Short mmCIF file of C-alpha atoms in Angstrom, two decimals:
data_model
loop_
_atom_site.label_atom_id
_atom_site.label_comp_id
_atom_site.label_asym_id
_atom_site.label_seq_id
_atom_site.Cartn_x
_atom_site.Cartn_y
_atom_site.Cartn_z
CA MET Z 1 -0.02 0.01 0.01
CA SER Z 2 1.34 3.43 -0.87
CA GLU Z 3 2.08 6.04 1.72
CA HIS Z 4 -0.81 8.06 0.22
CA HIS Z 5 -3.30 5.63 1.76
CA ILE Z 6 -1.82 5.63 5.25
CA LYS Z 7 -4.08 7.24 7.93
CA ARG Z 8 -2.26 9.06 10.68
CA LEU Z 9 -3.84 9.39 14.12
CA ILE Z 10 -2.58 11.82 16.87
CA LEU Z 11 -3.99 11.06 20.26
CA MET Z 12 -3.31 13.94 22.65
CA ARG Z 13 -4.02 14.53 26.28
CA HIS Z 14 -4.99 18.05 27.20
CA ALA Z 15 -2.36 20.30 28.84
CA LYS Z 16 -2.04 20.72 32.61
CA ALA Z 17 -5.35 21.97 34.09
CA ALA Z 18 -5.93 24.02 37.16
CA PHE Z 19 -8.23 22.95 40.02
CA PRO Z 20 -10.06 26.15 40.97
CA LEU Z 21 -12.49 25.80 43.91
CA GLY Z 22 -16.07 25.57 43.04
CA VAL Z 23 -15.55 24.94 39.36
CA GLU Z 24 -17.14 21.88 37.79
CA ASP Z 25 -14.68 19.43 36.17
CA HIS Z 26 -15.93 20.18 32.64
CA ASP Z 27 -15.22 23.84 33.13
CA ARG Z 28 -11.64 23.60 34.54
CA PRO Z 29 -9.16 25.89 32.74
CA LEU Z 30 -5.55 25.29 31.93
CA ALA Z 31 -3.02 26.02 34.61
CA GLN Z 32 -0.15 28.41 33.79
CA ARG Z 33 2.09 25.39 33.03
CA GLY Z 34 -0.60 24.18 30.50
CA HIS Z 35 -0.57 27.47 28.70
CA THR Z 36 3.20 27.10 28.44
CA GLU Z 37 3.29 23.48 27.26
CA ALA Z 38 0.36 23.21 24.89
CA PRO Z 39 2.01 25.46 22.27
CA LEU Z 40 5.05 23.20 22.34
CA ALA Z 41 2.92 20.34 21.05
CA GLY Z 42 1.78 22.34 18.09
CA LYS Z 43 5.36 23.42 17.37
CA TRP Z 44 6.57 19.77 17.36
CA LEU Z 45 3.73 18.74 15.01
CA LEU Z 46 4.66 21.55 12.61
CA GLU Z 47 8.42 20.89 12.85
CA HIS Z 48 7.94 17.11 12.11
CA ASP Z 49 5.35 17.63 9.39
CA VAL Z 50 2.63 15.85 11.36
CA VAL Z 51 -0.13 18.38 10.68
CA PRO Z 52 -3.70 17.25 11.21
CA ASP Z 53 -6.26 17.96 8.52
CA PHE Z 54 -9.07 17.37 10.98
CA ILE Z 55 -9.17 17.79 14.85
CA LEU Z 56 -11.78 16.28 17.18
CA CYS Z 57 -11.72 18.03 20.49
CA SER Z 58 -13.52 17.13 23.78
CA SER Z 59 -15.95 19.86 24.77
CA ALA Z 60 -14.26 20.41 28.17
CA LEU Z 61 -12.60 23.88 28.61
CA ARG Z 62 -9.09 22.56 29.18
CA THR Z 63 -9.14 20.54 25.91
CA ARG Z 64 -10.58 23.46 24.02
CA GLN Z 65 -7.83 25.75 25.37
CA THR Z 66 -5.23 23.09 24.51
CA CYS Z 67 -6.59 22.92 20.95
CA THR Z 68 -6.45 26.69 20.63
CA TRP Z 69 -2.74 26.71 21.53
CA VAL Z 70 -1.91 23.80 19.14
CA CYS Z 71 -3.80 25.53 16.31
CA GLN Z 72 -2.16 28.86 16.97
CA GLN Z 73 1.30 27.11 16.45
CA LEU Z 74 -0.01 25.45 13.26
CA GLY Z 75 -0.98 28.78 11.90
CA ASP Z 76 -2.52 28.74 8.37
CA LYS Z 77 -2.18 24.94 8.36
CA ALA Z 78 -4.60 24.44 11.23
CA PRO Z 79 -7.93 22.90 10.48
CA THR Z 80 -11.09 24.11 12.10
CA PRO Z 81 -11.54 21.86 15.11
CA LYS Z 82 -14.82 20.09 15.77
CA LEU Z 83 -15.99 19.90 19.35
CA GLU Z 84 -17.11 16.44 20.29
CA SER Z 85 -18.97 16.17 23.52
CA GLY Z 86 -18.71 12.36 23.27
CA LEU Z 87 -14.91 12.58 24.04
CA TYR Z 88 -15.49 14.07 27.45
CA ALA Z 89 -15.03 11.33 30.18
CA ALA Z 90 -15.09 8.71 27.34
CA GLY Z 91 -13.46 5.34 27.60
CA PRO Z 92 -11.39 3.83 24.77
CA THR Z 93 -14.36 2.12 23.10
CA SER Z 94 -16.43 5.28 22.98
CA MET Z 95 -13.45 7.33 21.64
CA LEU Z 96 -12.78 4.63 18.98
CA SER Z 97 -16.49 4.74 17.94
CA VAL Z 98 -16.05 8.54 17.28
CA ILE Z 99 -12.86 7.89 15.33
CA ASN Z 100 -14.54 5.10 13.24
CA HIS Z 101 -17.02 7.58 11.98
CA VAL Z 102 -14.48 10.14 10.61
CA PRO Z 103 -14.76 10.77 6.85
CA GLU Z 104 -12.31 8.80 4.75
CA THR Z 105 -11.14 12.11 3.16
CA VAL Z 106 -9.30 12.82 6.46
CA ASN Z 107 -5.84 11.58 6.25
CA THR Z 108 -4.35 12.95 9.54
CA LEU Z 109 -6.68 13.07 12.48
CA MET Z 110 -5.93 14.63 15.88
CA VAL Z 111 -8.02 13.78 18.89
CA ILE Z 112 -7.59 15.87 22.07
CA SER Z 113 -9.14 14.24 25.07
CA HIS Z 114 -8.67 13.00 28.63
CA MET Z 115 -7.09 10.35 30.82
CA PRO Z 116 -7.46 7.44 31.32
CA GLY Z 117 -9.40 6.96 27.98
CA ILE Z 118 -6.68 8.54 25.76
CA GLN Z 119 -3.90 6.21 27.09
CA SER Z 120 -6.07 3.14 27.04
CA LEU Z 121 -7.06 3.77 23.43
CA ALA Z 122 -3.40 4.34 22.30
CA LEU Z 123 -2.41 1.13 24.00
CA ARG Z 124 -5.31 -0.68 22.49
CA LEU Z 125 -4.49 0.42 18.91
CA ALA Z 126 -0.69 0.06 18.98
CA SER Z 127 0.35 -2.94 16.87
CA ARG Z 128 3.20 -5.37 17.63
CA ASP Z 129 5.43 -3.64 15.02
CA SER Z 130 5.16 -0.29 16.95
CA ASP Z 131 8.31 1.59 18.03
CA GLN Z 132 9.17 -0.27 21.29
CA ASP Z 133 10.63 2.73 23.06
CA ALA Z 134 7.59 4.81 22.28
CA TYR Z 135 5.33 1.91 23.41
CA MET Z 136 7.15 1.50 26.73
CA GLU Z 137 7.00 5.30 27.38
CA LEU Z 138 3.31 5.35 26.53
CA ALA Z 139 2.69 2.33 28.76
CA SER Z 140 4.37 3.90 31.69
CA GLY Z 141 2.28 7.06 31.69
CA PHE Z 142 0.56 9.74 29.55
CA PRO Z 143 1.46 13.13 31.01
CA THR Z 144 -0.42 16.22 30.25
CA SER Z 145 0.27 17.71 26.77
CA ALA Z 146 1.69 14.30 25.62
CA PHE Z 147 0.53 12.78 22.37
CA ALA Z 148 0.94 9.48 20.48
CA VAL Z 149 1.37 9.38 16.70
CA LEU Z 150 0.08 6.20 15.08
CA GLU Z 151 -0.39 5.15 11.48
CA HIS Z 152 -3.04 2.82 10.11
CA SER Z 153 -3.09 1.38 6.55
CA GLY Z 154 -6.88 0.83 6.51
CA ASP Z 155 -9.95 3.06 6.75
CA TRP Z 156 -11.03 4.90 9.90
CA ALA Z 157 -14.02 2.55 10.10
CA THR Z 158 -11.78 -0.58 10.32
CA LEU Z 159 -9.49 0.76 13.15
CA ASP Z 160 -10.05 -1.53 16.01
CA GLY Z 161 -7.21 -3.02 17.99
CA GLN Z 162 -3.48 -3.56 17.56
CA ASP Z 163 -3.73 -2.41 13.92
CA ALA Z 164 -2.00 0.92 14.06
CA GLN Z 165 1.70 1.43 14.30
CA LEU Z 166 2.85 3.66 17.11
CA ASN Z 167 5.75 5.73 15.68
CA SER Z 168 6.15 8.41 18.30
CA PHE Z 169 5.17 9.31 21.83
CA VAL Z 170 6.00 12.88 22.61
CA VAL Z 171 6.00 14.72 25.88
CA PRO Z 172 6.58 18.41 25.00
CA ARG Z 173 8.47 20.24 27.72
#
């Protein structure tokens, strides 16, 4: 299969969030560290030519703010993100269901969501031929602002388990 048919999936955890008193979890903003680290993710994506053409973002405030920082770094190459309430507090199966319905015209998809679902999904999708160092780092934890870059040779609808090659696990700092 030619590289043109490869689907690239970027699974990102939101940047570091604050814990203000009296604020519902869904409405928690980024902490100062989150505002510093989130742009570094966008910068890495741009520098490594891993630019999404579609972004699905949880509806929570901290994921929306993370997405804004990433898109700011991507500049003119940034797609218009789609808020997806189904990604908030979602487990890996629910997240995968959302991904399975992405149009096939999308070649590089970025999903910005939450723990523990985002890590569980990345581990579920990572195939045996994944980069072992990236897999071990991913398995040991998924810090805020971190993201996994996977490649899948099939359609979004066929993505299921151990059928995407994990190529990178990045913790921007």
